[in-house]
Structure formats: structure tokens, C-alpha cells
Amino acid sequence: MSSLRRRKPINESSDSKHNEEEEDEDHDDVDADGDDDVNGKNKKTPSKIKKKRGEKPPKQPKWSCMDTCCWFIGCICIIWWLLLFLYNAMPASFPQYVTEAITGPLPDPPGVKLKKEGLEAKHPVVFVPGIVTGGLELWEGRECAEGLFRKRLWGGTFGEVYKRPLCWVEHMSLDNETGLDPCGIRVRPVSGLVAADYFAPGYFVWAVLIANLARIGYEDKTMYMAAYDWRLSFQNTEVRDQTLSRIKSNIELLVATNGGRKVVVIPHSMGVLYFLHFMKWVEAPAPMGGGGGPDWCSKHIKAVVNIGGPFLGVPKAIAGLFSAEAKDIAVARALAPGFLDNDIFQFQTLQHVMRMSRTWDSTMSMIPRGGNTIWGGLDLSPEEGNSCAKKREKKNETQIADQAGSENAVCKAKSANYGRIISFGKDVAEAPSSDIERIDFRGAIKGHSAANTTCRDVWTEYHDMGFAGIKAVAEYKTYTADSLVDLLHFVAPKMMVRGTAHFSYGVADNLDDPQYKHYKYWSNPLETRLPNAPDMEIYSLYGVGLPTERAYVYKLSPHAECSIPFKIDTSADDEDTCLRDGVYSVDGDETVPVLSAGFMCAKGWRGKTRFNPSGIRTYIREYNHLPPANLLEGRGTLSGAHVDIMGNFALIEDVIRIAAGASGEELGGDQVYSKIFNWSEKINLRLDEEIPVHSSR
């Protein structure tokens, strides 16, 4: 150690002495590290080990909110793919083995059961998927979509949503003026049965039904998926893709190659409205129609088996178009205030969803139809007296007739005003109509808004309304079905210009009026006639026993100048009137209320009416929802939910029996758990052909 030290002159300055002491301390630290120096190993010079006084350690990177979000998303993705890998790696029989070990032997799938009974494939089957359940793939795109040719933008893993969200929104949107492709972008429907068998990995739509049909002998040549671009208006699917012509040709081919047997058509959700449009189009003369002649449906269609059909629209569509939300989104906003409205990765979620979905003309096909006649007014509605109780029994026709008396007693209790589909404030939703002071919004001056210059939100048509227009909407207080279309014209004029060119929402007085030959009326069952096909059957199959959105309590957003100005008031609750989280609920399948799914087959088309002049037989088959007994059952085999019902064993059995040749009477006729017949009788709709003296459009 002495050999490393230097002797200083006696007259060294005090500063030098101080430096020497520091140097000695540093050298002592080196000696204390071990015996290496003593043994002559790893000798270090003072210049290499000397530390500079006051030197700051390097800064450690801070953990930001962005890092947390990325880490969280990454963990979710890793867990998801790990679970998916394990699911695909396990033997196919393993889930069934575990389930049976816990719950006992499972019933045979419907296809296996009916095959044992001797049923075989007979009538060719045509599937018509609904909105959002069909896959869409890219055929031409912008620079940001490089490498995505013929990759799914909708359906599958949805990988592009989080990889390049703004690019994805741009390619999924349609032109706001034409409702067709934007310049330089072509997104087209996936073809074949794979178009809608699964919505995402592990999430079936048509796959279970297809598999069970295959068990009794069906295959690709006897099944056809009528895939279409569900974003487009129905007539525009023919204008752009000739989809209606392709469906016509494929049905004709199926009939010709299967011994002349007529097809059984199975539409689901919005596909019900799409096929209703098709049946008018195919018989209408060209160029507007398909030119098949007035007996085309009679020659080619055995039965139309509608599943979860929104024949008269759904209130849920109004909430989506008005504020880009429904009950689930509203609850999410309440749990995480501001999250969905914030600028995340430069991506304001709800604003982009609104901008994108308002270019999809198909969403306007599900605006409630029939006005106050069907959905009720300020004081009355068909579902008045609805109870939130879930216990229900299967009813025969005698029980249905006797139900009216007991229901009158229920109506004396507190009841929701379901006809008020949108109300600004719970007090307005509950107040007597005579106490509501309303200022008509239709003539209001919209004024100007600073949103486009002061906020970073994406553009929506609300930015053109101004503060005065937003205030006018709220001051009208409450909206029934009659005023909803005017409301949408006020808040989204560009969207509704396209919408009213392709769809109509009224009730026809005189179906012989030449105006009803236009395609805009073809998907509205209240403004068109069924085909002349007396041997055809029409079924309405849907789930019941689930709270389904019927009306909403709204409030103004506190940041209306920078975001969507209206939101569902999730603080509004009242168990007595089925009000929860700002949403009034009635019986249905979580998406389509019973009234919309069942009215036409219960009354509007029942027997010979002006909407069904040839007397096509109609049947209602309801399926009471029962949740899965345990997690191993997945989405369950007794579900009545809007999409999960596609795996309901009872429904699948009914569909297979119809495809194998059974009639509605052989199935047992109507199967009813709800109050659909009583509610239908409360609707004062003229069903005969007599033309009123004063007819109006």
C-alpha cells in the first residue's frame, strides 16, 4: 500500500492536502476489496478507479401511462394466444370428458339425435347472415394497408384494429355522400360457408348449425351462405356487387341440382330484412328488380325460417346512431369516466366509431318502423304493465287468451312509458305528458361551434349543429317513434339523406299506390306485401327471457363542445319500471324486443291480411333463455341471446326438421312464452284491404 502513496512536500497548500486525503481514501477502498492487490493480481491505477466528486448517476427512464397501456395490452394478447394454443392442442374430446365428469352425460347434439330417428337431408339450405357477423376482406387499399391484400379487416382476429387503428377505420368506412366505396379502397365480403361460420376464433355464429346439418347428410352442394357486404344498403349490394343476382342464381342452381326440391332459407338478425327485400326484388321487373316474375318465390322457396328477426326495427339502433353507444357502452363510460372520450393513441374511440358507423347505410334499416302505431306514444305502449320477473311458462292458445285479464291488474301498478324512446332526464320519462313543456327542435337555428378549432376530436355532424342546435334537441325533452326520424334528420342530415333514399319507416295506407313499387319500401313489412306463395311457410324463431333495450334516459355531456354531446344517463335506476343504468328494458333476446321479432307472425301476417294476401302460414317459436350450468358449457345449449341462440339445441332441432321436410303443424305450431299475442292485440293496425277515405303517404 505504501508503494501506491506519494509523499507531498511539507509546504503543500491546504487544497493539495485535501486532495491527497481524498485520494488516499479511494486507494484504501480499493485495498479493502480483497487480497488481489496483495497477490499482485488485477492491479488498478488510481486514474481508473478514482471517482469524480459530484458526478450524477445516469437518469433511469420513467414508467409512463403509455408503457402501462402497452404492457397491459401485451399481457392480454399473450394470455389470449396461450389459451388459444392450449385449446387447439388439447384432444377434441377433452372438454366433453371434463364436463361429463362434473355434470353427467351430455345429450346428443340435435344432428346425432335426428339421424338416429332416420332424418336425412332433403331441402337445400340457404343461410343469410346478419349485420357484423359476416367477414370482410381487403382487395384494394391505401398505403397504410400495405400487405393486407385479401386479409380480413372484419372478423377473424381483428389484429389490424390495434396494429393500425386509424387505417382500419379509414378502410372500414364508406363514402359519406354515396354510401359506396371511397376512392382507392375496395373491401369485399368473404365468400363461402367460412364467411360467417365463426365471427372470431372460438366464437361461433353458423358453425354449430352447419355441423349438425352435416350429421344428417348435408354438404357444400346442398348448403349456401348468401354472404353480402352488410355495411351497404340492401339495393346497393346489387348495384356494386350484384349480390342479389348471385343469390337468385344460386337458389335456382340449388333447386335444379337437387331434384327440384325448394330451398329452406334461414336468415338471422338483419339478414331477415335483407331477405325480405330480396323477395320483392327477385319478382320485380328489371332494371330495378330481378325480373323473376310473380311466382318465383312460390317455385323456389319452401320456407323462410327467420332467427332473431328485427322486422320492425330495434330501439338499440337509435342509441347507436344518436350517441354511438348502447347499454354496454354506457356502463363502460360510467365505470371509467372519460376513457372512451379521450384521445388514446390519437384515436378518440367513440367519435371514430360514430363517424365510421354513420357511413354504413345498413344501420338505418333497423330504425324502428311503424311509428307510434307500433311502438306507442307519450302515454301508452303495447308493453304497458310489463313485469321484470323472469319466471315464465310455455303457453298454449287457451292460456294466451286468458292472459289479458290478469295483465290488466298488473297495469295498475307503476309502469314505464316505453313509447318515450328517448327522454332527457328520468323526471321527463316518468312525468305525465301534460306536465312536459316541449320546444320544437325542427325549426331551430343550429348556430356555430368552435369544436373543429378548439378540440382534437374527429369530425362528426354534431360539430355542424352548434351549441344552439344541441340545446334545441334537449329542450324537446322526449321523443317517440314518430319523431325519431326527424331527430336523426336534424342531428345527422347527411346520413339520413342516404338513409331515406333506401329505407322507409311508416305504415302504408294503400299498398296499391305506385310509390310502393320503389325499393326503399321493400324491407319494411308494413309497406309491402309478401309474395304470392300460398304453399310457403314463414317462421319467426327468437329468444325470450332476457332484458332487452326499449327506451333510454339521456343527458347532455358536460364536455359537449368537444365530444358527442349526448350520453345515456347511467345514474337513472328504478326496479319497478325495469329501468337500469339509464335503459328501460322489456322481454327479448338482449337485442331485439319481442314486439319487433314476433308481431308480424303473430298478427300482421297471420291469416290473409293486406300484408299477406295469399295467406302464407306463419308460426312463432320462442326459446326461453337458460344460462349455462357451468363455465365448461361455454355459451350454453339453451341460450336465448341474439347470437348465442344459434347454438341452442332446441332451435337447431326445429331448423333441421324443417329442412328435412316437416311443416309448422308437425313441429307443434306456435311455441310461446312471452306476451306477444296480447301485446299484438293492443296495436290498432288495419289488416284488411279496405282503403281509408283520407289516405296519406
XYZ file of C-alpha atoms in Angstrom:
697
model
C 0.000 0.000 0.000
C 2.917 2.325 0.751
C 4.184 1.896 -2.767
C 0.969 3.457 -4.118
C 1.214 6.559 -1.958
C 3.053 9.729 -2.854
C 4.812 11.912 -0.353
C 3.933 15.610 -0.534
C 6.233 18.463 0.269
C 5.765 19.990 3.688
C 4.884 23.353 2.165
C 1.980 21.866 0.091
C -1.100 24.026 0.139
C -4.140 23.071 2.191
C -6.042 22.305 -1.008
C -3.383 19.830 -2.037
C -3.575 18.156 1.358
C -7.324 17.855 0.990
C -6.988 16.244 -2.433
C -4.376 13.852 -1.054
C -6.709 12.732 1.693
C -9.461 12.018 -0.831
C -7.011 10.115 -2.996
C -5.845 8.048 -0.019
C -9.445 7.188 0.847
C -10.062 5.995 -2.698
C -6.944 3.822 -2.559
C -7.978 2.379 0.774
C -11.305 1.352 -0.733
C -9.512 -0.499 -3.447
C -7.395 -2.391 -0.879
C -10.499 -3.330 1.056
C -12.000 -5.152 -1.887
C -9.890 -8.252 -1.389
C -6.457 -9.768 -1.464
C -5.990 -9.436 -5.202
C -3.761 -6.397 -4.815
C -1.595 -8.139 -2.261
C -1.050 -11.059 -4.592
C -0.266 -8.750 -7.432
C -3.377 -9.550 -9.414
C -5.715 -7.093 -11.141
C -3.729 -4.074 -10.057
C -5.640 -0.877 -10.862
C -4.157 2.550 -11.268
C -5.695 5.373 -9.318
C -6.761 7.143 -12.534
C -9.077 4.233 -13.443
C -10.756 3.861 -10.101
C -10.946 7.427 -8.993
C -14.474 8.794 -8.851
C -15.200 12.358 -9.705
C -16.811 14.226 -6.904
C -20.344 15.454 -7.593
C -20.863 13.250 -10.684
C -24.622 12.444 -11.090
C -25.743 8.877 -11.812
C -27.446 8.323 -15.196
C -31.194 9.028 -15.207
C -33.460 5.997 -15.049
C -36.350 6.000 -17.611
C -39.706 6.793 -16.039
C -42.639 4.366 -16.363
C -45.309 6.294 -18.268
C -49.028 5.710 -18.745
C -48.273 4.706 -22.338
C -45.907 1.974 -21.107
C -48.591 0.694 -18.750
C -51.163 0.536 -21.538
C -48.777 -1.270 -23.889
C -47.755 -3.697 -21.157
C -51.389 -4.410 -20.290
C -52.412 -4.968 -23.922
C -49.383 -7.173 -24.481
C -50.242 -9.336 -21.463
C -53.823 -9.755 -22.654
C -52.630 -10.778 -26.128
C -50.099 -13.254 -24.753
C -52.650 -14.838 -22.413
C -55.232 -14.988 -25.221
C -52.880 -16.692 -27.657
C -51.639 -19.057 -24.941
C -55.184 -20.109 -24.083
C -55.993 -20.454 -27.776
C -52.916 -22.625 -28.294
C -53.813 -24.846 -25.348
C -57.400 -25.108 -26.572
C -56.273 -26.204 -30.035
C -53.620 -28.545 -28.618
C -55.920 -30.486 -26.307
C -57.797 -33.553 -27.624
C -61.175 -32.732 -29.118
C -62.932 -34.942 -26.597
C -61.260 -33.421 -23.532
C -63.772 -30.588 -22.823
C -66.663 -33.021 -23.185
C -64.927 -35.526 -20.896
C -64.408 -32.908 -18.159
C -67.952 -31.575 -18.492
C -69.489 -35.038 -18.292
C -67.347 -35.846 -15.261
C -68.890 -32.847 -13.478
C -72.455 -32.674 -14.793
C -73.071 -36.183 -16.073
C -73.623 -37.396 -19.649
C -74.480 -34.680 -22.158
C -77.451 -35.019 -24.502
C -76.732 -35.951 -28.080
C -76.335 -32.992 -30.442
C -79.501 -32.422 -32.488
C -77.917 -33.792 -35.657
C -76.968 -37.052 -33.961
C -80.371 -37.380 -32.315
C -82.311 -36.783 -35.541
C -80.056 -39.073 -37.557
C -80.949 -41.867 -35.135
C -84.594 -41.072 -35.869
C -83.912 -41.594 -39.564
C -83.987 -37.982 -40.784
C -81.994 -37.247 -43.928
C -81.100 -34.173 -45.926
C -83.943 -33.102 -48.182
C -84.386 -29.424 -48.982
C -81.297 -27.352 -49.876
C -80.488 -24.744 -47.244
C -79.573 -21.068 -47.738
C -78.049 -19.069 -44.858
C -78.393 -15.272 -44.790
C -76.104 -13.719 -42.140
C -76.918 -10.537 -40.262
C -75.117 -7.296 -39.637
C -71.452 -7.506 -38.485
C -71.358 -11.337 -38.423
C -70.029 -11.747 -41.978
C -66.326 -11.440 -42.758
C -64.952 -8.611 -44.917
C -61.565 -8.656 -46.675
C -59.401 -6.045 -48.384
C -58.966 -6.058 -52.162
C -57.560 -2.552 -52.625
C -56.365 -0.053 -50.084
C -54.244 2.940 -49.224
C -50.542 2.939 -48.461
C -51.131 2.343 -44.751
C -52.779 -1.006 -45.600
C -49.720 -2.419 -47.370
C -49.556 -6.207 -47.017
C -53.243 -6.703 -46.221
C -54.444 -7.840 -49.644
C -57.269 -10.360 -49.120
C -56.726 -10.258 -45.359
C -59.786 -9.936 -43.158
C -60.458 -6.437 -41.902
C -63.646 -7.607 -40.199
C -63.913 -10.966 -38.482
C -61.113 -13.325 -37.534
C -58.589 -11.995 -35.040
C -59.207 -8.272 -35.688
C -55.453 -7.825 -35.483
C -55.444 -4.647 -37.558
C -57.688 -2.844 -35.072
C -54.880 -2.443 -32.536
C -51.969 -2.552 -35.011
C -53.138 0.406 -37.123
C -56.484 1.625 -35.791
C -56.856 4.812 -37.822
C -56.009 2.979 -41.035
C -58.549 0.311 -40.145
C -61.293 2.887 -39.534
C -60.489 4.571 -42.841
C -60.844 1.315 -44.778
C -63.977 0.146 -42.953
C -65.766 3.442 -43.627
C -67.835 4.083 -46.735
C -68.193 7.315 -48.687
C -70.372 9.723 -46.701
C -72.088 11.016 -49.838
C -72.696 7.872 -51.913
C -72.681 5.101 -49.303
C -70.317 3.150 -51.587
C -66.537 2.652 -51.743
C -64.265 5.608 -51.027
C -61.798 6.357 -53.809
C -58.944 3.850 -53.825
C -60.496 1.420 -51.328
C -62.248 -1.881 -52.039
C -63.436 -4.033 -49.131
C -65.491 -7.060 -50.136
C -67.400 -9.860 -48.373
C -65.698 -13.198 -47.785
C -67.379 -15.952 -49.795
C -68.379 -19.491 -48.872
C -69.514 -21.062 -45.616
C -66.415 -19.667 -43.890
C -67.780 -16.152 -44.394
C -69.859 -16.366 -41.233
C -69.317 -19.743 -39.568
C -67.161 -18.084 -36.893
C -67.078 -14.390 -36.059
C -63.731 -14.733 -34.261
C -61.638 -17.755 -33.239
C -63.775 -19.830 -30.889
C -66.854 -17.584 -31.266
C -69.328 -19.450 -33.461
C -72.212 -17.959 -35.412
C -73.355 -20.514 -38.012
C -70.772 -23.229 -37.331
C -72.843 -25.290 -34.868
C -75.915 -25.303 -37.114
C -73.814 -26.236 -40.153
C -72.140 -29.092 -38.255
C -75.487 -30.514 -37.124
C -76.964 -30.284 -40.616
C -73.924 -32.164 -41.894
C -74.714 -35.026 -39.498
C -77.909 -35.863 -41.403
C -76.243 -35.653 -44.801
C -75.907 -32.010 -45.786
C -72.735 -30.867 -47.521
C -71.357 -27.993 -49.547
C -73.525 -28.719 -52.579
C -76.728 -28.540 -50.521
C -75.809 -25.530 -48.368
C -75.117 -21.968 -49.485
C -74.008 -18.936 -47.478
C -75.543 -15.822 -49.045
C -72.694 -13.548 -47.930
C -73.000 -9.830 -48.652
C -71.397 -6.567 -47.580
C -73.574 -5.814 -44.564
C -72.405 -2.192 -44.455
C -74.219 -1.285 -47.683
C -77.879 -0.503 -48.171
C -79.694 -3.545 -49.484
C -80.174 -2.236 -53.004
C -76.558 -1.077 -53.182
C -75.351 -4.643 -52.651
C -76.825 -5.282 -56.083
C -75.555 -2.017 -57.584
C -71.952 -2.609 -56.522
C -71.559 -6.392 -56.199
C -74.634 -7.874 -57.950
C -75.212 -9.823 -54.720
C -78.984 -10.138 -55.144
C -78.474 -11.554 -58.643
C -75.948 -14.050 -57.291
C -78.364 -15.179 -54.574
C -81.091 -15.647 -57.199
C -78.780 -17.695 -59.436
C -77.512 -19.859 -56.583
C -81.013 -20.635 -55.332
C -82.067 -21.596 -58.845
C -78.971 -23.813 -59.105
C -79.690 -25.491 -55.750
C -83.257 -26.282 -56.816
C -82.166 -27.551 -60.242
C -79.403 -29.810 -58.872
C -81.452 -31.276 -56.016
C -84.319 -32.818 -57.895
C -86.466 -29.703 -57.980
C -86.749 -29.519 -54.188
C -87.376 -25.985 -52.985
C -84.911 -24.290 -50.663
C -85.292 -23.543 -46.967
C -83.926 -20.059 -46.314
C -82.543 -19.287 -42.837
C -81.870 -15.567 -42.290
C -80.517 -14.251 -38.991
C -80.833 -10.765 -37.469
C -80.591 -8.047 -40.150
C -80.423 -10.828 -42.730
C -84.179 -11.191 -42.105
C -84.760 -7.690 -43.502
C -82.278 -8.286 -46.292
C -84.109 -11.391 -47.469
C -87.465 -9.630 -47.187
C -86.011 -7.061 -49.585
C -84.759 -9.890 -51.815
C -88.216 -11.493 -52.115
C -89.612 -8.230 -53.507
C -86.561 -7.571 -55.671
C -86.496 -11.013 -57.293
C -90.086 -10.745 -58.532
C -89.988 -7.068 -59.511
C -89.351 -6.233 -63.179
C -85.901 -5.127 -64.302
C -83.987 -2.885 -64.102
C -84.983 -2.118 -60.500
C -85.771 -5.756 -59.742
C -84.525 -9.198 -60.694
C -87.248 -9.952 -63.251
C -88.064 -13.399 -61.843
C -91.793 -12.955 -62.256
C -94.669 -13.005 -59.737
C -94.360 -16.738 -58.975
C -90.593 -17.019 -58.488
C -90.788 -17.363 -54.670
C -93.604 -19.894 -54.940
C -91.489 -22.053 -57.262
C -88.201 -21.871 -55.366
C -88.821 -21.368 -51.612
C -90.305 -23.973 -49.276
C -89.950 -21.984 -46.053
C -88.275 -18.893 -44.610
C -87.024 -19.630 -41.089
C -86.217 -16.242 -39.561
C -83.987 -16.253 -36.466
C -83.940 -13.183 -34.205
C -85.535 -11.028 -36.880
C -85.870 -7.268 -36.213
C -88.907 -6.994 -38.531
C -89.984 -3.664 -37.010
C -86.525 -2.358 -36.107
C -84.789 -2.077 -32.742
C -84.516 0.893 -30.347
C -80.871 -0.109 -29.907
C -80.208 1.216 -33.419
C -81.356 4.677 -32.321
C -78.910 4.756 -29.418
C -76.099 3.683 -31.725
C -76.811 6.367 -34.319
C -77.617 9.098 -31.794
C -74.697 8.724 -29.382
C -72.592 5.793 -30.631
C -73.497 3.764 -27.574
C -75.940 1.263 -26.162
C -76.294 -0.123 -22.661
C -72.893 -1.861 -22.576
C -71.002 1.211 -23.800
C -72.913 3.478 -21.439
C -71.988 1.305 -18.461
C -68.336 1.255 -19.568
C -68.342 5.055 -19.725
C -69.777 5.204 -16.213
C -67.151 2.812 -14.815
C -64.278 4.688 -16.491
C -65.440 8.293 -16.957
C -63.849 9.981 -19.932
C -61.829 6.965 -21.040
C -63.749 6.290 -24.252
C -63.932 10.016 -24.991
C -60.232 10.691 -24.523
C -57.562 10.908 -27.185
C -55.909 7.491 -26.883
C -53.074 6.968 -29.376
C -54.634 9.921 -31.276
C -57.769 7.775 -31.514
C -60.941 9.190 -29.958
C -62.815 5.938 -29.738
C -66.494 6.867 -29.713
C -66.095 9.712 -32.201
C -64.378 7.417 -34.678
C -66.996 4.714 -34.117
C -69.732 7.254 -34.812
C -68.019 8.614 -37.910
C -67.484 5.096 -39.256
C -70.886 3.592 -38.409
C -72.779 6.574 -39.804
C -71.373 5.739 -43.223
C -72.931 2.263 -43.017
C -76.367 2.633 -44.585
C -77.431 -0.784 -43.298
C -77.653 0.547 -39.729
C -80.586 2.705 -40.828
C -82.525 -0.388 -41.879
C -83.101 -1.126 -38.186
C -84.568 2.209 -37.126
C -87.952 1.402 -35.503
C -90.734 1.077 -38.069
C -94.429 1.760 -37.773
C -94.179 4.937 -35.710
C -96.411 5.412 -32.675
C -98.894 2.886 -34.079
C -96.457 0.074 -33.253
C -94.197 1.456 -30.546
C -96.637 3.638 -28.605
C -96.831 7.344 -27.855
C -96.179 9.580 -24.867
C -98.666 7.826 -22.589
C -99.386 4.357 -23.962
C -97.401 1.453 -25.386
C -98.209 -2.187 -26.165
C -95.918 -3.415 -23.366
C -97.566 -1.254 -20.710
C -97.553 -3.128 -17.417
C -94.540 -5.215 -18.367
C -93.060 -7.026 -15.386
C -89.348 -7.567 -14.845
C -89.989 -11.019 -13.367
C -88.111 -13.748 -15.226
C -90.278 -16.757 -14.340
C -92.273 -17.899 -17.358
C -94.165 -20.895 -18.613
C -94.938 -22.247 -22.034
C -98.428 -21.143 -23.059
C -100.979 -22.801 -25.268
C -103.624 -20.832 -27.171
C -106.176 -21.005 -24.328
C -103.694 -19.643 -21.805
C -102.783 -16.836 -24.189
C -106.439 -15.794 -24.458
C -106.935 -15.890 -20.665
C -103.811 -13.830 -20.003
C -105.384 -10.457 -20.844
C -107.471 -10.290 -17.662
C -104.563 -10.877 -15.319
C -102.419 -8.390 -17.214
C -104.923 -5.589 -16.589
C -104.264 -5.902 -12.861
C -100.540 -5.544 -13.450
C -101.083 -2.382 -15.497
C -102.497 -0.637 -12.432
C -99.048 -0.786 -10.869
C -96.291 1.623 -11.744
C -95.420 1.210 -15.428
C -92.755 2.612 -17.702
C -93.662 4.888 -20.602
C -91.965 2.723 -23.215
C -93.283 4.896 -26.038
C -90.855 7.625 -24.954
C -87.878 6.010 -26.631
C -85.582 8.922 -25.760
C -86.154 11.156 -22.723
C -83.846 13.847 -21.417
C -83.963 13.148 -17.694
C -85.660 10.489 -15.587
C -88.225 13.036 -14.425
C -89.266 13.610 -18.039
C -89.511 9.870 -18.672
C -91.895 9.468 -15.728
C -93.899 12.715 -15.855
C -97.476 12.902 -17.191
C -97.369 14.121 -20.772
C -99.462 17.167 -19.852
C -96.689 18.345 -17.498
C -93.920 18.219 -20.106
C -93.132 21.570 -21.708
C -91.541 20.952 -25.089
C -89.934 23.343 -27.551
C -89.977 22.028 -31.119
C -86.449 21.492 -32.386
C -87.325 21.206 -36.080
C -87.139 24.898 -36.853
C -84.226 25.662 -34.545
C -81.215 27.583 -35.850
C -78.194 25.418 -35.282
C -75.653 28.191 -34.877
C -71.900 27.685 -34.817
C -69.496 25.523 -32.860
C -65.828 26.020 -32.075
C -65.247 22.280 -31.808
C -63.299 21.914 -35.036
C -60.710 24.504 -34.000
C -60.501 24.070 -30.236
C -60.703 20.308 -29.923
C -58.727 17.442 -31.389
C -61.770 15.197 -31.765
C -62.604 13.740 -35.144
C -65.311 15.442 -37.142
C -68.896 14.344 -36.612
C -72.068 16.016 -37.828
C -72.634 17.255 -34.285
C -69.904 19.817 -34.932
C -72.153 21.355 -37.583
C -75.055 21.702 -35.150
C -73.531 24.266 -32.856
C -74.495 24.829 -29.252
C -77.906 26.204 -30.189
C -78.810 23.050 -32.093
C -77.672 20.796 -29.249
C -79.736 22.817 -26.789
C -82.785 22.603 -29.052
C -82.593 18.804 -29.121
C -82.507 18.605 -25.329
C -85.347 21.100 -24.892
C -87.753 18.930 -26.896
C -87.499 16.669 -23.822
C -88.828 13.350 -25.141
C -89.035 11.531 -28.469
C -91.450 8.838 -29.633
C -91.104 6.679 -32.739
C -92.919 9.313 -34.820
C -90.341 11.999 -34.031
C -87.183 9.860 -34.053
C -86.684 10.054 -37.819
C -86.985 13.869 -37.652
C -84.475 13.877 -34.793
C -81.944 11.919 -36.850
C -82.523 14.231 -39.814
C -81.664 17.136 -37.507
C -78.516 15.691 -35.898
C -77.199 13.698 -38.892
C -78.613 15.189 -42.103
C -76.038 13.710 -44.496
C -76.550 10.234 -43.130
C -80.335 10.478 -43.290
C -80.326 11.797 -46.855
C -78.811 8.462 -47.837
C -80.951 6.521 -45.392
C -84.328 7.812 -46.516
C -83.354 7.160 -50.131
C -83.069 3.433 -49.304
C -85.425 2.800 -46.378
C -88.852 3.826 -45.138
C -90.336 3.628 -41.650
C -94.066 4.216 -41.943
C -97.292 2.234 -42.360
C -98.845 2.026 -45.831
C -102.467 3.095 -46.248
C -102.860 1.814 -49.798
C -100.397 -0.836 -50.939
C -101.658 -0.452 -54.498
C -100.195 3.045 -54.624
C -97.431 3.012 -57.296
C -94.973 4.618 -54.878
C -94.665 1.306 -53.013
C -93.049 -0.275 -56.048
C -89.857 1.579 -55.142
C -87.119 -0.469 -53.482
C -86.966 1.805 -50.418
C -90.178 0.149 -49.135
C -89.242 -3.481 -49.799
C -87.638 -4.230 -46.425
C -90.484 -2.683 -44.392
C -93.137 -5.370 -43.761
C -95.699 -2.616 -43.060
C -95.258 -1.071 -46.512
C -95.066 -4.130 -48.724
C -96.848 -7.417 -49.434
C -95.491 -10.921 -49.062
C -95.125 -12.843 -52.339
C -97.998 -14.809 -53.810
C -96.850 -18.185 -52.465
C -99.650 -19.889 -50.507
C -97.647 -23.101 -50.021
C -94.690 -21.289 -48.458
C -94.268 -21.061 -44.673
C -92.723 -18.249 -42.645
C -91.318 -18.835 -39.169
C -90.140 -16.396 -36.541
C -87.704 -18.069 -34.146
C -86.275 -15.941 -31.354
C -85.155 -15.961 -27.740
C -87.045 -14.565 -24.752
C -86.336 -14.098 -21.072
C -83.540 -11.544 -21.372
C -83.747 -7.814 -20.599
C -83.758 -6.037 -23.950
C -83.284 -2.332 -24.605
C -86.545 -0.488 -25.283
C -86.124 3.161 -24.213
C -83.391 5.447 -22.870
C -82.824 8.254 -20.397
C -80.317 10.763 -21.775
C -78.412 13.758 -20.517
C -76.171 16.387 -22.036
C -72.471 15.625 -21.938
C -70.534 18.045 -19.691
C -67.943 18.412 -22.466
C -70.421 18.749 -25.304
C -68.290 21.271 -27.158
C -65.504 18.733 -27.653
C -67.228 15.371 -27.894
C -70.512 13.644 -28.619
C -72.932 15.975 -26.836
C -75.442 13.380 -25.614
C -74.957 10.320 -23.447
C -77.118 7.773 -21.650
C -77.623 8.759 -18.007
C -76.389 5.655 -16.209
C -77.379 7.088 -12.823
C -81.078 6.602 -13.656
C -82.428 3.448 -11.996
C -85.867 2.178 -10.977
C -86.502 -1.532 -10.461
C -90.288 -1.069 -10.553
C -90.177 0.110 -14.167
C -87.290 -2.077 -15.398
C -85.010 0.970 -15.575
C -81.350 0.217 -15.023
C -78.302 2.273 -15.943
C -80.475 4.666 -17.926
C -82.080 1.934 -20.054
C -85.687 0.713 -19.893
C -85.869 -2.993 -20.689
C -88.570 -5.351 -21.920
C -88.650 -9.018 -22.823
C -86.498 -10.119 -25.743
C -83.146 -11.601 -26.717
C -80.942 -8.716 -25.478
C -81.039 -7.059 -28.905
C -84.496 -7.447 -30.480
C -87.607 -6.836 -28.339
C -90.347 -9.450 -28.548
C -92.649 -6.891 -30.187
C -90.336 -6.460 -33.178
C -89.471 -10.146 -33.564
C -92.968 -11.544 -33.155
C -95.655 -9.041 -34.206
C -95.740 -9.779 -37.942
C -96.100 -13.537 -37.494
C -98.490 -13.081 -34.546
C -100.812 -10.575 -36.212
C -99.547 -8.629 -39.232
C -99.148 -11.739 -41.430
C -101.400 -14.146 -39.513
C -104.013 -15.449 -41.942
C -104.968 -13.476 -45.042
C -104.231 -9.797 -44.462
C -103.385 -6.888 -46.721
C -99.726 -7.594 -45.970
C -100.151 -11.335 -46.688
C -102.859 -11.620 -49.378
C -102.086 -15.236 -50.294
C -102.367 -16.454 -46.685
C -98.832 -17.781 -46.212
C -98.855 -19.763 -42.958
C -96.856 -18.153 -40.150
C -95.519 -19.654 -36.933
C -93.840 -18.309 -33.815
C -91.287 -20.428 -31.976
C -89.883 -18.819 -28.825
C -86.941 -20.239 -26.853
C -86.751 -19.379 -23.181
C -83.243 -18.360 -22.178
C -81.396 -20.522 -19.689
C -77.775 -19.678 -18.829
C -75.041 -22.330 -18.946
C -74.909 -24.537 -15.864
C -71.136 -24.048 -15.565
C -68.210 -22.420 -17.332
C -67.352 -25.607 -19.195
C -70.584 -25.329 -21.165
C -69.292 -22.183 -22.837
C -72.171 -20.172 -24.269
C -74.634 -22.939 -23.462
C -77.053 -25.076 -25.430
C -80.208 -23.414 -24.066
C -79.336 -19.770 -24.679
C -81.903 -17.304 -25.972
C -79.406 -14.498 -26.586
C -79.398 -12.896 -30.029
C -76.269 -14.636 -31.377
C -75.812 -17.440 -28.846
C -79.223 -18.818 -29.826
C -77.504 -20.138 -32.948
C -76.141 -22.878 -30.656
C -79.480 -23.581 -28.959
C -80.186 -27.311 -29.351
C -83.977 -26.883 -29.437
C -83.772 -24.260 -32.182
C -81.298 -26.325 -34.203
C -83.588 -29.336 -33.937
C -86.542 -27.299 -35.231
C -84.485 -25.963 -38.139
C -83.239 -29.444 -39.113
C -86.763 -30.868 -39.010
C -87.997 -28.087 -41.316
C -85.087 -28.673 -43.707
C -85.870 -32.389 -43.672
C -89.438 -31.676 -44.767
C -91.520 -31.070 -41.628
C -94.284 -28.458 -41.635
C -95.096 -25.979 -38.912
C -98.005 -28.097 -37.730
C -95.733 -31.124 -37.465
C -93.401 -29.097 -35.241
C -96.327 -28.397 -32.924
C -97.428 -24.986 -34.172
C -96.655 -21.921 -32.075
C -94.387 -22.177 -29.032
C -94.875 -19.071 -26.918
C -93.512 -17.961 -23.533
C -93.947 -14.196 -23.836
C -96.983 -11.905 -24.055
C -96.571 -11.340 -27.782
C -100.187 -12.155 -28.687
C -101.597 -9.843 -26.014
C -99.243 -7.042 -26.933
C -100.092 -7.505 -30.607
C -103.806 -7.171 -29.906
C -103.199 -3.764 -28.328
C -101.801 -2.462 -31.623
C -104.539 -0.834 -33.692
C -103.319 -1.676 -37.195
C -105.692 -2.096 -40.113
C -105.240 -5.534 -41.680
C -107.953 -5.643 -44.357
C -107.667 -4.271 -47.872
C -110.254 -1.543 -47.358
C -108.749 1.819 -48.322
C -109.459 4.699 -45.917
C -111.173 7.790 -47.272
C -108.230 10.058 -46.386
C -105.010 8.299 -47.275
C -101.625 9.770 -46.645
C -98.163 8.753 -47.545
